[in-house]
Amino acid sequence: MTHGVVSALDRYIPLGVGNGRTAHLIDAIQTDASINPGNSGGALVDCAGRLIGVNSAIITVPNAAGQAGGGSVGLGFAIPVDLADAVAQNLIDHGHANHPTFGLVLSPILDPSSGVPMALFVGDVVPDGPAAQSGLQTGDILTRVNGAPATSVSQLEKLALLHNAGDSIPVSYVRAGTSGQATIVLGQPIPF
């Protein structure tokens, strides 16, 4: 066991996992507690010994070839226990992680003066997918997702981690200046 300081919460960390694919750490807990080969995936606990996360990744210095792996810079990231519990329950219930799909491609819309995300642009909708079946269309602007302001793609990724296929997610959107409401019924996971 080692000690450290939690220095940030709710971090979004994209991780290259090979073959051009990216894994996503959503709402990650940032810590300077030592995470090295052999203990990644271990418990991140608070001072009372309560599990708060599962250590999962570190930031490394590039090696001579410019690739990750040249040594830790002292920042590690843990999956919050609520997300880890949801994935664990899916593994127990289904034998695999059940990450349902929304069936749309989004990008943030930034406030031009501050650069702060203020909505999500629907760049594409999968034909006959969950978003299309809810009535959403390419070009719509999502303003709210599940009751919260729509400001980050990771919001939907987190919802997919915490929900199952068949669950309903309400969204508010703007299309050609007119506001609307829709309910996306999450679709079955896409097999890898």
Coordinates of N, CA and C in Angstrom, one line a residue:
M1 N 0.9 -1.2 0.0 CA 0.0 0.0 0.0 C 0.9 1.2 0.0
T2 N 0.4 2.3 -0.7 CA 1.2 3.5 -0.7 C 0.2 4.6 -0.5
H3 N 0.7 5.8 -0.1 CA -0.1 6.9 0.1 C 0.0 8.0 -1.0
G4 N -1.0 8.8 -1.1 CA -0.9 9.9 -2.1 C -2.1 10.9 -1.8
V5 N -2.1 11.8 -2.7 CA -3.1 12.9 -2.6 C -4.1 12.8 -3.8
V6 N -5.3 12.9 -3.6 CA -6.3 13.0 -4.7 C -6.3 14.5 -5.1
S7 N -5.8 14.8 -6.3 CA -5.7 16.2 -6.7 C -6.7 16.7 -7.7
A8 N -7.6 15.8 -8.2 CA -8.6 16.2 -9.1 C -9.7 15.1 -9.2
L9 N -10.9 15.5 -9.5 CA -12.0 14.6 -9.7 C -12.6 14.9 -11.1
D10 N -13.4 13.9 -11.6 CA -14.2 14.1 -12.8 C -13.3 14.4 -14.1
R11 N -12.1 13.7 -14.1 CA -11.2 13.9 -15.3 C -11.7 12.9 -16.4
Y12 N -11.6 13.4 -17.6 CA -11.8 12.6 -18.8 C -10.4 12.3 -19.4
I13 N -10.1 11.0 -19.5 CA -8.8 10.6 -19.9 C -8.9 9.6 -21.1
P14 N -8.7 10.0 -22.4 CA -8.7 9.1 -23.5 C -7.4 8.3 -23.4
L15 N -7.5 7.0 -23.6 CA -6.3 6.1 -23.6 C -6.2 5.3 -24.9
G16 N -5.0 5.4 -25.6 CA -4.8 4.6 -26.8 C -4.6 3.2 -26.3
V17 N -5.3 2.2 -26.9 CA -5.2 0.8 -26.5 C -4.7 0.0 -27.7
G18 N -4.2 0.6 -28.7 CA -3.7 -0.2 -29.8 C -4.7 -0.3 -31.0
N19 N -4.2 -0.6 -32.1 CA -5.0 -0.8 -33.3 C -5.9 0.4 -33.6
G20 N -5.4 1.6 -33.2 CA -6.2 2.8 -33.5 C -7.4 3.0 -32.6
R21 N -7.6 2.1 -31.6 CA -8.7 2.2 -30.7 C -8.4 3.0 -29.5
T22 N -9.4 3.6 -28.9 CA -9.3 4.4 -27.7 C -10.2 4.0 -26.7
A23 N -9.7 3.8 -25.4 CA -10.6 3.5 -24.3 C -10.8 4.8 -23.6
H24 N -11.8 4.9 -22.8 CA -12.1 6.2 -22.1 C -12.3 6.0 -20.6
L25 N -11.5 6.8 -19.9 CA -11.7 6.8 -18.4 C -12.6 8.0 -18.2
I26 N -13.8 7.8 -17.6 CA -14.8 8.8 -17.4 C -14.8 9.1 -15.9
D27 N -14.9 10.4 -15.6 CA -15.0 10.9 -14.2 C -13.8 10.3 -13.4
A28 N -12.7 10.2 -14.0 CA -11.5 9.6 -13.3 C -11.1 10.4 -12.1
I29 N -10.6 9.7 -11.1 CA -10.0 10.3 -9.9 C -8.5 10.4 -10.2
Q30 N -7.9 11.6 -10.1 CA -6.5 11.9 -10.3 C -5.8 11.8 -9.0
T31 N -4.7 11.1 -8.9 CA -3.9 10.9 -7.7 C -2.4 10.9 -8.0
D32 N -1.7 11.2 -7.0 CA -0.2 11.1 -7.1 C 0.3 9.8 -6.4
A33 N -0.7 9.0 -5.8 CA -0.3 7.8 -5.2 C 0.4 6.9 -6.3
S34 N 1.4 6.2 -5.9 CA 2.2 5.4 -6.8 C 1.4 4.3 -7.4
I35 N 1.4 4.3 -8.7 CA 0.7 3.2 -9.5 C 1.7 2.7 -10.5
N36 N 2.2 1.5 -10.3 CA 3.2 0.9 -11.1 C 2.8 -0.5 -11.6
P37 N 3.5 -1.0 -12.6 CA 3.1 -2.4 -13.1 C 3.1 -3.3 -11.9
G38 N 2.0 -4.1 -11.9 CA 1.8 -5.0 -10.8 C 0.8 -4.6 -9.8
N39 N 0.5 -3.3 -9.7 CA -0.6 -2.8 -8.8 C -1.6 -2.0 -9.5
S40 N -1.5 -1.8 -10.8 CA -2.6 -1.1 -11.5 C -3.8 -2.0 -11.4
G41 N -5.0 -1.4 -11.2 CA -6.2 -2.2 -11.1 C -6.5 -2.5 -9.6
G42 N -5.6 -2.1 -8.7 CA -5.8 -2.2 -7.3 C -6.7 -1.2 -6.7
A43 N -6.9 -1.3 -5.5 CA -7.8 -0.4 -4.8 C -7.2 1.0 -4.5
L44 N -8.0 2.0 -4.7 CA -7.7 3.4 -4.3 C -8.7 3.6 -3.1
V45 N -8.1 3.8 -1.9 CA -8.9 3.9 -0.7 C -8.7 5.3 -0.1
D46 N -9.7 5.7 0.7 CA -9.6 6.9 1.5 C -8.9 6.6 2.8
C47 N -8.7 7.6 3.7 CA -8.0 7.4 5.0 C -8.7 6.4 5.9
A48 N -10.0 6.2 5.7 CA -10.8 5.3 6.5 C -10.8 3.8 5.9
G49 N -10.1 3.7 4.8 CA -10.0 2.4 4.2 C -11.2 2.0 3.3
R50 N -12.0 3.0 3.0 CA -13.2 2.8 2.1 C -12.7 2.8 0.6
L51 N -13.2 1.9 -0.2 CA -12.9 1.9 -1.6 C -13.5 3.1 -2.3
I52 N -12.7 3.9 -2.9 CA -13.2 5.1 -3.7 C -13.0 4.9 -5.2
G53 N -12.1 4.0 -5.6 CA -11.8 3.8 -7.0 C -10.9 2.6 -7.3
V54 N -10.7 2.3 -8.6 CA -9.9 1.2 -9.0 C -8.8 1.9 -9.9
N55 N -7.5 1.8 -9.4 CA -6.4 2.4 -10.2 C -6.3 1.7 -11.5
S56 N -6.2 2.6 -12.6 CA -6.3 2.1 -13.9 C -5.2 2.6 -14.9
A57 N -4.7 3.7 -14.7 CA -3.8 4.3 -15.7 C -2.8 5.3 -15.1
I58 N -1.7 5.5 -15.7 CA -0.7 6.5 -15.4 C -0.3 7.3 -16.6
I59 N 0.2 8.5 -16.4 CA 0.8 9.3 -17.4 C 2.3 9.0 -17.4
T60 N 2.8 8.7 -18.6 CA 4.2 8.3 -18.7 C 5.0 9.3 -19.6
V61 N 6.3 9.4 -19.4 CA 7.1 10.2 -20.2 C 7.4 9.4 -21.5
P62 N 7.4 10.0 -22.7 CA 7.7 9.3 -23.9 C 9.2 8.7 -23.8
N63 N 9.3 7.5 -24.4 CA 10.7 7.0 -24.4 C 11.5 7.5 -25.6
A64 N 12.6 7.0 -25.9 CA 13.5 7.6 -27.0 C 12.8 7.5 -28.3
A65 N 11.9 6.5 -28.5 CA 11.1 6.4 -29.8 C 9.9 7.3 -29.8
G66 N 9.7 8.0 -28.8 CA 8.5 8.9 -28.7 C 7.2 8.2 -28.3
Q67 N 7.3 7.0 -27.8 CA 6.1 6.2 -27.4 C 6.0 6.3 -25.9
A68 N 4.8 6.1 -25.4 CA 4.6 6.0 -24.0 C 5.4 4.9 -23.4
G69 N 5.7 5.0 -22.1 CA 6.4 3.9 -21.4 C 7.8 4.3 -20.9
G70 N 8.2 5.5 -21.0 CA 9.5 5.9 -20.6 C 9.6 6.2 -19.1
G71 N 8.5 6.0 -18.3 CA 8.5 6.2 -16.9 C 7.4 7.1 -16.4
S72 N 6.9 6.9 -15.3 CA 5.7 7.6 -14.7 C 6.1 9.0 -14.4
V73 N 5.2 10.0 -14.6 CA 5.4 11.4 -14.2 C 4.8 11.6 -12.9
G74 N 4.2 10.6 -12.3 CA 3.6 10.8 -10.9 C 2.2 11.1 -10.9
L75 N 1.5 10.9 -12.0 CA 0.0 11.1 -12.0 C -0.6 9.8 -12.4
G76 N -1.6 9.4 -11.6 CA -2.3 8.2 -11.9 C -3.8 8.5 -11.9
F77 N -4.6 7.6 -12.4 CA -6.0 7.8 -12.6 C -6.7 6.5 -12.2
A78 N -7.8 6.7 -11.4 CA -8.6 5.6 -11.0 C -10.1 5.7 -11.5
I79 N -10.7 4.6 -11.8 CA -12.1 4.6 -12.1 C -12.9 4.7 -10.8
P80 N -13.8 5.7 -10.7 CA -14.6 5.8 -9.5 C -15.4 4.6 -9.2
V81 N -15.6 4.3 -7.9 CA -16.2 3.1 -7.4 C -17.6 2.9 -8.0
D82 N -18.4 4.0 -8.2 CA -19.7 3.8 -8.7 C -19.7 3.2 -10.1
L83 N -18.8 3.7 -11.0 CA -18.6 3.2 -12.3 C -18.1 1.8 -12.3
A84 N -17.1 1.5 -11.5 CA -16.6 0.1 -11.4 C -17.6 -0.9 -10.9
D85 N -18.5 -0.4 -10.0 CA -19.6 -1.3 -9.5 C -20.5 -1.6 -10.6
A86 N -20.9 -0.6 -11.4 CA -21.8 -0.9 -12.5 C -21.3 -1.9 -13.5
V87 N -20.0 -1.8 -13.9 CA -19.4 -2.7 -14.8 C -19.3 -4.1 -14.2
A88 N -18.9 -4.1 -12.9 CA -18.8 -5.4 -12.2 C -20.1 -6.1 -12.2
Q89 N -21.2 -5.4 -12.0 CA -22.5 -6.0 -11.9 C -22.9 -6.5 -13.3
N90 N -22.6 -5.8 -14.4 CA -22.8 -6.3 -15.7 C -22.0 -7.6 -16.0
L91 N -20.8 -7.7 -15.5 CA -20.0 -8.9 -15.7 C -20.6 -10.1 -15.0
I92 N -21.1 -9.8 -13.8 CA -21.8 -10.9 -13.0 C -23.1 -11.3 -13.7
D93 N -23.9 -10.3 -14.1 CA -25.2 -10.6 -14.7 C -25.2 -11.2 -16.1
H94 N -24.2 -10.7 -16.9 CA -24.2 -11.0 -18.3 C -23.0 -11.7 -18.8
G95 N -21.9 -11.7 -18.0 CA -20.7 -12.3 -18.5 C -19.8 -11.4 -19.3
H96 N -20.3 -10.2 -19.6 CA -19.5 -9.2 -20.3 C -20.0 -7.8 -19.9
A97 N -19.2 -6.8 -20.2 CA -19.6 -5.4 -19.9 C -20.7 -5.0 -20.9
N98 N -21.8 -4.4 -20.5 CA -22.9 -4.1 -21.3 C -22.9 -2.6 -21.5
H99 N -22.2 -2.1 -22.5 CA -22.2 -0.6 -22.7 C -23.1 -0.3 -23.9
P100 N -24.4 0.1 -23.6 CA -25.3 0.3 -24.6 C -25.0 1.5 -25.5
T101 N -25.6 1.7 -26.6 CA -25.3 2.7 -27.5 C -26.4 3.7 -27.7
F102 N -26.0 5.0 -28.0 CA -26.9 6.0 -28.3 C -27.2 6.1 -29.8
G103 N -26.2 5.7 -30.6 CA -26.3 5.7 -32.1 C -26.2 7.1 -32.7
L104 N -25.3 7.9 -32.1 CA -25.1 9.2 -32.7 C -23.6 9.6 -32.5
V105 N -23.2 10.6 -33.3 CA -21.8 11.1 -33.2 C -22.0 12.6 -32.8
L106 N -21.3 13.0 -31.7 CA -21.4 14.3 -31.2 C -20.1 15.1 -31.1
S107 N -20.2 16.4 -31.1 CA -19.0 17.2 -30.9 C -19.5 18.4 -30.1
P108 N -18.6 18.9 -29.2 CA -19.0 20.1 -28.4 C -19.1 21.4 -29.2
I109 N -20.0 22.2 -28.8 CA -20.2 23.6 -29.4 C -19.6 24.5 -28.3
L110 N -18.6 25.3 -28.6 CA -17.9 26.1 -27.7 C -18.5 27.5 -27.8
D111 N -18.6 28.2 -26.6 CA -19.0 29.6 -26.6 C -17.8 30.4 -27.2
P112 N -18.1 31.2 -28.3 CA -17.0 31.8 -29.0 C -16.2 32.8 -28.2
S113 N -16.8 33.4 -27.1 CA -16.0 34.4 -26.3 C -15.2 33.7 -25.2
S114 N -15.7 32.6 -24.7 CA -15.0 32.0 -23.5 C -14.4 30.7 -23.8
G115 N -14.8 30.0 -24.9 CA -14.3 28.7 -25.3 C -14.9 27.6 -24.4
V116 N -15.9 27.9 -23.6 CA -16.5 27.0 -22.7 C -17.6 26.2 -23.5
P117 N -17.6 24.9 -23.3 CA -18.7 24.1 -24.0 C -20.0 24.5 -23.6
M118 N -21.0 24.7 -24.5 CA -22.3 25.1 -24.1 C -23.4 24.2 -24.7
A119 N -23.1 23.3 -25.6 CA -24.1 22.4 -26.2 C -23.3 21.3 -27.0
L120 N -24.1 20.4 -27.5 CA -23.5 19.3 -28.3 C -24.1 19.3 -29.7
F121 N -23.3 19.3 -30.7 CA -23.7 19.2 -32.1 C -23.9 17.7 -32.5
V122 N -25.0 17.4 -33.1 CA -25.2 16.0 -33.6 C -24.6 16.0 -35.1
G123 N -23.4 15.4 -35.2 CA -22.8 15.3 -36.5 C -23.3 14.2 -37.4
D124 N -23.8 13.2 -36.7 CA -24.3 12.0 -37.5 C -25.2 11.2 -36.6
V125 N -26.2 10.6 -37.2 CA -27.1 9.7 -36.5 C -27.1 8.3 -37.3
V126 N -26.9 7.3 -36.5 CA -26.9 5.9 -37.1 C -28.3 5.6 -37.6
P127 N -28.4 5.2 -38.9 CA -29.7 4.9 -39.4 C -30.4 3.8 -38.6
D128 N -31.6 4.0 -38.2 CA -32.4 3.0 -37.4 C -31.8 2.8 -36.0
G129 N -30.8 3.6 -35.6 CA -30.3 3.4 -34.3 C -31.2 4.1 -33.2
P130 N -30.8 4.0 -32.0 CA -31.6 4.6 -30.9 C -31.9 6.1 -31.1
A131 N -30.9 6.9 -31.4 CA -31.1 8.4 -31.6 C -32.1 8.6 -32.8
A132 N -31.9 7.9 -33.9 CA -32.8 8.1 -35.0 C -34.2 7.7 -34.7
Q133 N -34.4 6.6 -33.9 CA -35.7 6.1 -33.6 C -36.4 7.1 -32.6
S134 N -35.6 7.9 -31.9 CA -36.2 8.9 -31.0 C -36.6 10.2 -31.8
G135 N -36.2 10.3 -33.0 CA -36.5 11.5 -33.8 C -35.4 12.4 -34.0
L136 N -34.2 12.2 -33.4 CA -33.1 13.1 -33.6 C -32.5 13.0 -35.0
Q137 N -32.0 14.1 -35.4 CA -31.4 14.2 -36.8 C -30.1 14.8 -36.8
T138 N -29.3 14.5 -37.8 CA -28.0 15.2 -38.0 C -28.3 16.7 -38.1
G139 N -27.4 17.4 -37.4 CA -27.6 18.9 -37.4 C -28.3 19.4 -36.2
D140 N -29.0 18.5 -35.4 CA -29.6 19.0 -34.2 C -28.6 19.4 -33.2
I141 N -29.0 20.2 -32.2 CA -28.1 20.7 -31.2 C -28.7 20.2 -29.9
L142 N -28.0 19.3 -29.2 CA -28.5 18.9 -27.8 C -28.1 20.0 -26.8
T143 N -29.1 20.3 -26.0 CA -29.0 21.3 -25.0 C -29.0 20.7 -23.6
R144 N -29.8 19.6 -23.4 CA -29.8 18.9 -22.2 C -29.8 17.4 -22.4
V145 N -29.2 16.7 -21.5 CA -29.2 15.2 -21.6 C -29.4 14.7 -20.1
N146 N -30.5 13.9 -20.0 CA -30.9 13.3 -18.7 C -31.0 14.4 -17.6
G147 N -31.5 15.6 -18.0 CA -31.8 16.6 -17.1 C -30.7 17.6 -16.8
A148 N -29.5 17.3 -17.4 CA -28.3 18.2 -17.1 C -27.9 18.9 -18.4
P149 N -27.3 20.1 -18.3 CA -26.9 20.8 -19.5 C -25.9 19.9 -20.3
A150 N -26.1 19.8 -21.6 CA -25.3 19.0 -22.5 C -24.1 19.8 -22.9
T151 N -23.0 19.4 -22.3 CA -21.7 20.2 -22.5 C -20.5 19.3 -22.9
S152 N -20.7 18.0 -22.7 CA -19.5 17.1 -22.9 C -20.0 15.7 -23.5
V153 N -19.2 15.2 -24.5 CA -19.5 13.9 -25.0 C -19.3 12.9 -23.9
S154 N -18.5 13.1 -23.0 CA -18.2 12.1 -21.9 C -19.5 12.0 -21.0
Q155 N -20.4 12.9 -21.0 CA -21.7 12.8 -20.3 C -22.4 11.6 -20.8
L156 N -22.5 11.4 -22.1 CA -23.2 10.3 -22.7 C -22.4 9.0 -22.5
E157 N -21.1 9.1 -22.6 CA -20.3 7.9 -22.3 C -20.5 7.4 -20.9
K158 N -20.6 8.3 -20.0 CA -20.9 7.9 -18.6 C -22.3 7.3 -18.4
L159 N -23.3 7.9 -19.1 CA -24.6 7.3 -19.0 C -24.6 5.9 -19.6
A160 N -23.9 5.7 -20.7 CA -23.8 4.4 -21.2 C -23.2 3.4 -20.3
L161 N -22.2 3.8 -19.5 CA -21.6 3.0 -18.5 C -22.5 2.6 -17.3
L162 N -23.4 3.5 -17.0 CA -24.3 3.4 -15.8 C -25.6 2.8 -16.1
H163 N -26.0 2.7 -17.4 CA -27.3 2.2 -17.8 C -27.2 1.0 -18.7
N164 N -28.3 0.4 -18.9 CA -28.4 -0.8 -19.7 C -29.2 -0.6 -21.0
A165 N -29.0 -1.4 -22.0 CA -29.8 -1.4 -23.2 C -31.3 -1.4 -22.8
G166 N -32.1 -0.6 -23.4 CA -33.6 -0.5 -23.0 C -33.9 0.6 -22.1
D167 N -32.9 1.1 -21.4 CA -33.2 2.3 -20.5 C -33.4 3.5 -21.4
S168 N -34.2 4.4 -20.8 CA -34.6 5.7 -21.5 C -33.8 6.9 -21.0
I169 N -33.3 7.7 -21.9 CA -32.6 8.9 -21.6 C -33.3 10.1 -22.2
P170 N -33.8 11.0 -21.5 CA -34.5 12.2 -22.1 C -33.4 13.2 -22.5
V171 N -33.7 13.8 -23.7 CA -32.8 14.9 -24.2 C -33.7 16.0 -24.7
S172 N -33.1 17.2 -24.6 CA -33.7 18.4 -25.2 C -32.7 18.9 -26.3
Y173 N -33.3 19.4 -27.4 CA -32.5 19.8 -28.5 C -33.1 21.0 -29.2
V174 N -32.3 21.6 -30.1 CA -32.8 22.7 -30.9 C -32.5 22.2 -32.4
R175 N -33.6 22.4 -33.2 CA -33.5 22.1 -34.7 C -34.0 23.3 -35.4
A176 N -33.1 23.9 -36.2 CA -33.5 25.1 -37.0 C -34.2 26.1 -36.2
G177 N -33.7 26.4 -35.0 CA -34.2 27.4 -34.1 C -35.4 27.0 -33.2
T178 N -35.9 25.8 -33.4 CA -37.1 25.4 -32.6 C -36.6 24.3 -31.6
S179 N -37.1 24.5 -30.4 CA -36.7 23.5 -29.3 C -37.6 22.3 -29.4
G180 N -37.1 21.2 -29.0 CA -37.8 19.9 -28.9 C -37.3 19.0 -27.8
Q181 N -38.1 18.0 -27.6 CA -37.7 17.0 -26.6 C -37.8 15.6 -27.3
A182 N -36.9 14.7 -26.8 CA -36.9 13.3 -27.3 C -36.5 12.4 -26.2
T183 N -36.8 11.2 -26.3 CA -36.3 10.1 -25.4 C -35.6 9.1 -26.2
I184 N -34.3 8.9 -25.9 CA -33.5 7.9 -26.5 C -33.6 6.6 -25.7
V185 N -34.0 5.5 -26.3 CA -34.0 4.2 -25.7 C -32.7 3.6 -26.1
L186 N -31.8 3.4 -25.1 CA -30.5 2.9 -25.4 C -30.5 1.5 -26.1
G187 N -29.6 1.4 -27.1 CA -29.5 0.2 -27.9 C -28.6 -0.8 -27.4
Q188 N -28.6 -2.0 -27.9 CA -27.7 -3.1 -27.5 C -26.2 -2.7 -27.8
P189 N -25.3 -3.2 -27.0 CA -23.9 -2.9 -27.2 C -23.5 -3.4 -28.6
I190 N -22.5 -2.7 -29.1 CA -21.9 -3.1 -30.4 C -20.8 -4.1 -30.1
P191 N -20.8 -5.3 -30.6 CA -19.8 -6.3 -30.3 C -18.4 -5.8 -31.0
F192 N -17.3 -6.1 -30.3 CA -16.0 -5.8 -30.8 C -15.5 -6.9 -31.6

